[in-house]
GROMACS .gro file of C-alpha atoms in nm:
model
  310
    1MET     CA    1   3.072 -12.387  -1.946
    2THR     CA    2   2.759 -12.508  -2.123
    3GLY     CA    3   2.528 -12.348  -2.376
    4THR     CA    4   2.500 -11.997  -2.521
    5ALA     CA    5   2.149 -11.898  -2.404
    6PRO     CA    6   2.076 -11.522  -2.410
    7MET     CA    7   2.128 -11.340  -2.083
    8VAL     CA    8   1.869 -11.141  -1.889
    9GLN     CA    9   2.013 -10.898  -1.636
   10PHE     CA   10   1.853 -10.752  -1.323
   11GLU     CA   11   1.987 -10.515  -1.060
   12MET     CA   12   1.805 -10.540  -0.729
   13VAL     CA   13   1.814 -10.272  -0.462
   14THR     CA   14   1.680 -10.430  -0.144
   15LYS     CA   15   1.470 -10.260   0.124
   16ARG     CA   16   1.738 -10.327   0.382
   17PRO     CA   17   2.097 -10.452   0.357
   18VAL     CA   18   2.124 -10.826   0.287
   19ASP     CA   19   2.409 -11.073   0.332
   20LEU     CA   20   2.380 -11.267   0.007
   21SER     CA   21   2.613 -11.553   0.095
   22SER     CA   22   2.469 -11.645   0.435
   23THR     CA   23   2.111 -11.592   0.317
   24LEU     CA   24   2.147 -11.840   0.030
   25SER     CA   25   2.374 -12.096   0.198
   26PRO     CA   26   2.088 -12.318   0.329
   27LEU     CA   27   2.001 -12.394  -0.036
   28ARG     CA   28   2.328 -12.576  -0.090
   29HIS     CA   29   2.311 -12.952  -0.041
   30GLY     CA   30   2.674 -13.044  -0.003
   31ARG     CA   31   2.999 -12.908  -0.136
   32PHE     CA   32   2.945 -13.062  -0.480
   33ASP     CA   33   2.575 -12.983  -0.521
   34PRO     CA   34   2.518 -12.976  -0.900
   35CYS     CA   35   2.250 -12.708  -0.856
   36HIS     CA   36   2.454 -12.465  -0.644
   37ARG     CA   37   2.805 -12.323  -0.670
   38ALA     CA   38   2.968 -12.048  -0.464
   39ASP     CA   39   3.278 -11.870  -0.591
   40VAL     CA   40   3.553 -11.751  -0.359
   41ASP     CA   41   3.443 -11.389  -0.412
   42GLY     CA   42   3.092 -11.465  -0.281
   43THR     CA   43   2.926 -11.495  -0.622
   44VAL     CA   44   2.653 -11.761  -0.617
   45TRP     CA   45   2.548 -11.970  -0.917
   46ARG     CA   46   2.224 -12.168  -0.900
   47THR     CA   47   1.986 -12.355  -1.128
   48SER     CA   48   1.612 -12.402  -1.103
   49LEU     CA   49   1.321 -12.538  -1.303
   50LEU     CA   50   1.048 -12.274  -1.324
   51PRO     CA   51   0.705 -12.314  -1.487
   52SER     CA   52   0.843 -12.137  -1.796
   53GLY     CA   53   1.152 -12.361  -1.811
   54ALA     CA   54   1.503 -12.416  -1.686
   55VAL     CA   55   1.716 -12.127  -1.563
   56THR     CA   56   2.074 -12.072  -1.454
   57TYR     CA   57   2.125 -11.760  -1.248
   58ARG     CA   58   2.427 -11.583  -1.107
   59LEU     CA   59   2.400 -11.349  -0.807
   60ARG     CA   60   2.676 -11.109  -0.711
   61GLN     CA   61   2.668 -10.858  -0.425
   62LEU     CA   62   2.767 -10.508  -0.538
   63GLY     CA   63   2.689 -10.331  -0.211
   64PRO     CA   64   2.505 -10.388   0.117
   65SER     CA   65   2.168 -10.339  -0.056
   66VAL     CA   66   2.259 -10.396  -0.421
   67VAL     CA   67   2.272 -10.733  -0.597
   68ASP     CA   68   2.352 -10.793  -0.963
   69ALA     CA   69   2.156 -11.087  -1.103
   70ARG     CA   70   2.203 -11.250  -1.443
   71ALA     CA   71   1.992 -11.535  -1.576
   72TRP     CA   72   2.004 -11.766  -1.876
   73GLY     CA   73   1.758 -12.015  -2.020
   74PRO     CA   74   1.384 -12.039  -2.096
   75GLY     CA   75   1.301 -11.939  -1.738
   76ALA     CA   76   1.525 -11.631  -1.733
   77ASP     CA   77   1.250 -11.371  -1.765
   78GLU     CA   78   1.032 -11.542  -1.505
   79PHE     CA   79   1.328 -11.557  -1.270
   80GLY     CA   80   1.298 -11.183  -1.209
   81GLY     CA   81   0.986 -11.252  -1.005
   82CYS     CA   82   1.177 -11.499  -0.787
   83LEU     CA   83   1.460 -11.260  -0.705
   84PRO     CA   84   1.295 -11.068  -0.416
   85GLY     CA   85   1.225 -11.395  -0.234
   86LEU     CA   86   1.580 -11.520  -0.284
   87LEU     CA   87   1.712 -11.198  -0.130
   88GLY     CA   88   1.472 -11.214   0.164
   89GLU     CA   89   1.265 -10.907   0.082
   90HIS     CA   90   0.963 -11.069   0.250
   91ASP     CA   91   1.176 -11.106   0.564
   92ALA     CA   92   1.339 -10.764   0.591
   93GLU     CA   93   1.083 -10.591   0.812
   94ARG     CA   94   1.014 -10.904   1.016
   95ALA     CA   95   1.386 -10.947   1.085
   96ALA     CA   96   1.396 -10.595   1.228
   97THR     CA   97   1.156 -10.705   1.505
   98PHE     CA   98   1.394 -10.973   1.633
   99ALA     CA   99   1.535 -10.868   1.971
  100PRO     CA  100   1.677 -11.175   2.147
  101GLU     CA  101   1.774 -11.153   2.513
  102HIS     CA  102   2.018 -11.443   2.528
  103PRO     CA  103   2.371 -11.297   2.509
  104LYS     CA  104   2.488 -11.538   2.238
  105LEU     CA  105   2.187 -11.472   2.015
  106ALA     CA  106   2.206 -11.097   2.077
  107ASP     CA  107   2.574 -11.102   1.985
  108ALA     CA  108   2.508 -11.308   1.670
  109HIS     CA  109   2.227 -11.077   1.564
  110ARG     CA  110   2.452 -10.776   1.617
  111ARG     CA  111   2.732 -10.932   1.412
  112PHE     CA  112   2.506 -11.062   1.133
  113PRO     CA  113   2.220 -10.810   1.109
  114ASN     CA  114   2.182 -10.865   0.734
  115LEU     CA  115   2.103 -11.236   0.747
  116ARG     CA  116   1.767 -11.303   0.580
  117ILE     CA  117   1.547 -11.610   0.547
  118VAL     CA  118   1.540 -11.716   0.183
  119ARG     CA  119   1.218 -11.795  -0.005
  120THR     CA  120   1.268 -11.979  -0.335
  121GLY     CA  121   0.902 -12.054  -0.403
  122ARG     CA  122   1.007 -12.393  -0.549
  123VAL     CA  123   0.875 -12.666  -0.322
  124MET     CA  124   0.994 -12.986  -0.491
  125GLU     CA  125   1.347 -12.846  -0.517
  126SER     CA  126   1.361 -12.830  -0.137
  127LEU     CA  127   1.138 -13.129  -0.067
  128VAL     CA  128   1.336 -13.397  -0.251
  129PRO     CA  129   1.673 -13.326  -0.084
  130ALA     CA  130   1.496 -13.305   0.252
  131ILE     CA  131   1.346 -13.650   0.196
  132LEU     CA  132   1.688 -13.785   0.100
  133GLU     CA  133   1.826 -13.647   0.428
  134GLN     CA  134   1.567 -13.825   0.645
  135ARG     CA  135   1.740 -14.028   0.919
  136VAL     CA  136   2.065 -14.080   0.731
  137HIS     CA  137   2.411 -13.926   0.751
  138THR     CA  138   2.417 -13.589   0.575
  139VAL     CA  139   2.722 -13.687   0.371
  140ALA     CA  140   2.538 -13.989   0.230
  141ALA     CA  141   2.224 -13.784   0.155
  142HIS     CA  142   2.425 -13.522  -0.031
  143ALA     CA  143   2.594 -13.792  -0.237
  144SER     CA  144   2.253 -13.939  -0.327
  145TRP     CA  145   2.123 -13.597  -0.432
  146ARG     CA  146   2.432 -13.534  -0.643
  147GLN     CA  147   2.410 -13.870  -0.817
  148LEU     CA  148   2.038 -13.851  -0.894
  149VAL     CA  149   2.043 -13.490  -1.016
  150SER     CA  150   2.353 -13.549  -1.227
  151LYS     CA  151   2.187 -13.845  -1.399
  152PHE     CA  152   1.824 -13.733  -1.426
  153GLY     CA  153   1.854 -13.356  -1.430
  154THR     CA  154   1.923 -13.157  -1.746
  155PRO     CA  155   2.226 -12.948  -1.851
  156ALA     CA  156   2.234 -12.599  -1.702
  157PRO     CA  157   2.168 -12.332  -1.967
  158GLY     CA  158   2.407 -12.046  -2.024
  159PRO     CA  159   2.767 -12.012  -1.901
  160ALA     CA  160   2.717 -12.226  -1.591
  161PRO     CA  161   3.022 -12.370  -1.415
  162ASP     CA  162   3.114 -12.716  -1.535
  163GLY     CA  163   2.901 -12.995  -1.393
  164MET     CA  164   2.599 -12.788  -1.302
  165ARG     CA  165   2.258 -12.943  -1.369
  166VAL     CA  166   1.896 -12.832  -1.352
  167PRO     CA  167   1.692 -13.033  -1.098
  168PRO     CA  168   1.466 -13.301  -1.247
  169SER     CA  169   1.101 -13.218  -1.308
  170ALA     CA  170   0.833 -13.382  -1.095
  171GLU     CA  171   0.757 -13.614  -1.385
  172ALA     CA  172   1.123 -13.712  -1.407
  173TRP     CA  173   1.136 -13.786  -1.033
  174ARG     CA  174   0.819 -13.995  -1.065
  175ARG     CA  175   0.967 -14.206  -1.343
  176ILE     CA  176   1.304 -14.286  -1.184
  177PRO     CA  177   1.321 -14.667  -1.153
  178SER     CA  178   1.353 -14.816  -0.808
  179TRP     CA  179   1.693 -14.965  -0.892
  180GLU     CA  180   1.830 -14.619  -0.974
  181PHE     CA  181   1.734 -14.498  -0.628
  182HIS     CA  182   1.900 -14.813  -0.493
  183ARG     CA  183   2.221 -14.737  -0.685
  184ALA     CA  184   2.215 -14.388  -0.536
  185ASN     CA  185   2.203 -14.539  -0.185
  186VAL     CA  186   1.839 -14.441  -0.125
  187ASP     CA  187   1.636 -14.701   0.063
  188PRO     CA  188   1.285 -14.798  -0.060
  189ARG     CA  189   1.103 -14.593   0.203
  190ARG     CA  190   1.266 -14.264   0.102
  191ALA     CA  191   1.242 -14.351  -0.268
  192GLN     CA  192   0.870 -14.418  -0.234
  193THR     CA  193   0.823 -14.086  -0.055
  194VAL     CA  194   0.998 -13.896  -0.335
  195VAL     CA  195   0.777 -14.066  -0.595
  196ALA     CA  196   0.460 -14.005  -0.389
  197CYS     CA  197   0.544 -13.634  -0.365
  198ALA     CA  198   0.619 -13.615  -0.737
  199ARG     CA  199   0.273 -13.754  -0.814
  200VAL     CA  200   0.106 -13.462  -0.633
  201ALA     CA  201   0.374 -13.201  -0.706
  202ASP     CA  202   0.127 -12.945  -0.843
  203ARG     CA  203  -0.067 -12.951  -0.516
  204LEU     CA  204   0.251 -12.924  -0.314
  205GLU     CA  205   0.381 -12.629  -0.516
  206GLU     CA  206   0.058 -12.446  -0.424
  207THR     CA  207   0.172 -12.434  -0.061
  208VAL     CA  208   0.371 -12.119  -0.138
  209ASP     CA  209   0.037 -11.934  -0.152
  210LEU     CA  210  -0.112 -12.088   0.165
  211ASP     CA  211  -0.085 -11.969   0.523
  212ARG     CA  212   0.174 -12.139   0.740
  213ASP     CA  213  -0.048 -12.396   0.909
  214ALA     CA  214  -0.228 -12.492   0.588
  215ALA     CA  215   0.101 -12.531   0.406
  216HIS     CA  216   0.240 -12.764   0.672
  217ARG     CA  217  -0.081 -12.970   0.674
  218ARG     CA  218  -0.071 -13.017   0.299
  219LEU     CA  219   0.295 -13.115   0.297
  220ARG     CA  220   0.244 -13.362   0.580
  221ALA     CA  221  -0.057 -13.518   0.408
  222VAL     CA  222   0.186 -13.712   0.187
  223PRO     CA  223   0.292 -14.039   0.354
  224GLY     CA  224   0.656 -14.015   0.452
  225VAL     CA  225   0.658 -13.636   0.495
  226GLY     CA  226   0.666 -13.556   0.866
  227ALA     CA  227   0.718 -13.249   1.079
  228TRP     CA  228   1.095 -13.238   1.023
  229THR     CA  229   1.071 -13.262   0.644
  230ALA     CA  230   0.790 -13.006   0.625
  231ALA     CA  231   0.997 -12.765   0.835
  232GLU     CA  232   1.301 -12.807   0.612
  233VAL     CA  233   1.087 -12.718   0.309
  234ALA     CA  234   0.923 -12.425   0.488
  235GLN     CA  235   1.263 -12.280   0.576
  236ARG     CA  236   1.379 -12.272   0.215
  237ALA     CA  237   1.084 -12.271  -0.024
  238LEU     CA  238   0.832 -12.082   0.191
  239GLY     CA  239   1.060 -11.838   0.374
  240ASP     CA  240   0.932 -11.937   0.719
  241ALA     CA  241   1.153 -11.775   0.984
  242ASP     CA  242   0.984 -11.979   1.259
  243ALA     CA  243   1.006 -12.329   1.106
  244LEU     CA  244   1.182 -12.542   1.366
  245SER     CA  245   1.321 -12.878   1.254
  246VAL     CA  246   1.180 -13.088   1.536
  247GLY     CA  247   1.303 -13.445   1.503
  248ASP     CA  248   1.650 -13.353   1.379
  249PHE     CA  249   1.911 -13.597   1.509
  250HIS     CA  250   2.141 -13.323   1.641
  251LEU     CA  251   1.948 -12.994   1.662
  252ALA     CA  252   1.798 -13.016   2.011
  253ALA     CA  253   2.133 -13.108   2.161
  254ILE     CA  254   2.307 -12.829   1.970
  255VAL     CA  255   2.054 -12.573   2.092
  256GLY     CA  256   2.089 -12.697   2.447
  257TRP     CA  257   2.468 -12.701   2.455
  258SER     CA  258   2.496 -12.368   2.270
  259LEU     CA  259   2.249 -12.171   2.480
  260LEU     CA  260   2.227 -12.358   2.811
  261GLY     CA  261   2.551 -12.555   2.836
  262ARG     CA  262   2.361 -12.884   2.859
  263PRO     CA  263   2.172 -13.108   2.616
  264LEU     CA  264   1.800 -13.081   2.540
  265ASP     CA  265   1.559 -13.323   2.380
  266ASP     CA  266   1.300 -13.212   2.123
  267GLY     CA  267   1.038 -13.130   2.384
  268GLY     CA  268   1.283 -12.929   2.587
  269MET     CA  269   1.402 -12.741   2.278
  270VAL     CA  270   1.047 -12.650   2.175
  271GLU     CA  271   0.969 -12.528   2.527
  272TYR     CA  272   1.294 -12.333   2.562
  273LEU     CA  273   1.259 -12.157   2.225
  274ALA     CA  274   0.888 -12.077   2.265
  275ASP     CA  275   0.955 -11.713   2.357
  276LEU     CA  276   1.145 -11.665   2.029
  277ARG     CA  277   0.836 -11.718   1.811
  278PRO     CA  278   0.810 -11.623   1.524
  279HIS     CA  279   1.190 -11.627   1.490
  280ARG     CA  280   1.294 -11.975   1.604
  281TYR     CA  281   1.454 -12.076   1.273
  282ARG     CA  282   1.622 -11.736   1.251
  283ALA     CA  283   1.779 -11.802   1.589
  284ILE     CA  284   1.914 -12.136   1.466
  285ARG     CA  285   2.059 -11.974   1.154
  286LEU     CA  286   2.228 -11.704   1.363
  287LEU     CA  287   2.391 -11.969   1.580
  288GLU     CA  288   2.515 -12.141   1.264
  289VAL     CA  289   2.654 -11.839   1.078
  290SER     CA  290   2.814 -11.695   1.391
  291GLY     CA  291   2.996 -12.020   1.464
  292GLN     CA  292   2.829 -12.051   1.804
  293ALA     CA  293   2.634 -12.370   1.730
  294ARG     CA  294   2.818 -12.637   1.924
  295LYS     CA  295   2.777 -12.987   2.063
  296PRO     CA  296   3.044 -13.186   2.249
  297LYS     CA  297   3.160 -13.499   2.071
  298PHE     CA  298   3.077 -13.808   2.272
  299GLY     CA  299   3.138 -14.159   2.139
  300PRO     CA  300   3.161 -14.272   1.776
  301ARG     CA  301   3.018 -14.074   1.488
  302THR     CA  302   2.690 -14.180   1.328
  303PRO     CA  303   2.778 -14.451   1.073
  304ILE     CA  304   2.709 -14.394   0.704
  305VAL     CA  305   2.470 -14.667   0.594
  306ASP     CA  306   2.523 -14.812   0.248
  307HIS     CA  307   2.195 -14.942   0.101
  308THR     CA  308   2.340 -15.031  -0.237
  309TRP     CA  309   2.465 -15.378  -0.145
  310HIS     CA  310   2.139 -15.508   0.004
   0.00000   0.00000   0.00000
């Protein structure tokens, strides 16, 4: 436990029932993410850096539509405005319009009707880990995120679980030396993209107030941020239930094997899921939480590349 910051408490009654754990799980970048912890009882601890300052918050589900939220730190009061997005309030009515015909999706939607699409409103906090995950093994990307946040983030305020850190500010990301990225197994291309985004972070944070197409255009205007990275940010920071991660190494094949019993490429996936607009990402999440996302294992696993020795 760190710090003794005063606590601010909120109790949120949502418009519709929400599954807190599955709704927030996409925000976790690895089992040992220093910004996200999940207790065995479903309680979620997270940290964030808001305009008013750092915050640690704890979310605990009290009932299908009731969530107890407690926050500590300079950003605790401001955090109250973030809570509806974290609980998917923007998504509740839209989710009710989802009526998939595929038996597996229909079954998943029936079993997990309270899954929502999260909206954190914090772009850099989703953008940096997405950049780190570009074209590398997820395990390696998570380790890089953990190492960089642990070293360049700040201590979590309040009674946070041991080891939790607040993500670095844009200025801190911009000032990280190239050799520190190298030590964290981040190649120069991804490191340069992180720094480039940090330099225009204010403009990127404004995408939360733009329409979908404008937000994607602004994100992709930064060299090194492509369609896949923009979609990963839209799914988490912008609450976009239709953001499809085209270009993902595994996703098209997973969609194909899960829903058709054969692999698809990106073009085939986009064409096949077209009728699910504006719920394509929701469909992916339902496959994941229901355990129906599958892909046969052929050949060796993707190797984990170590950039630190070069």
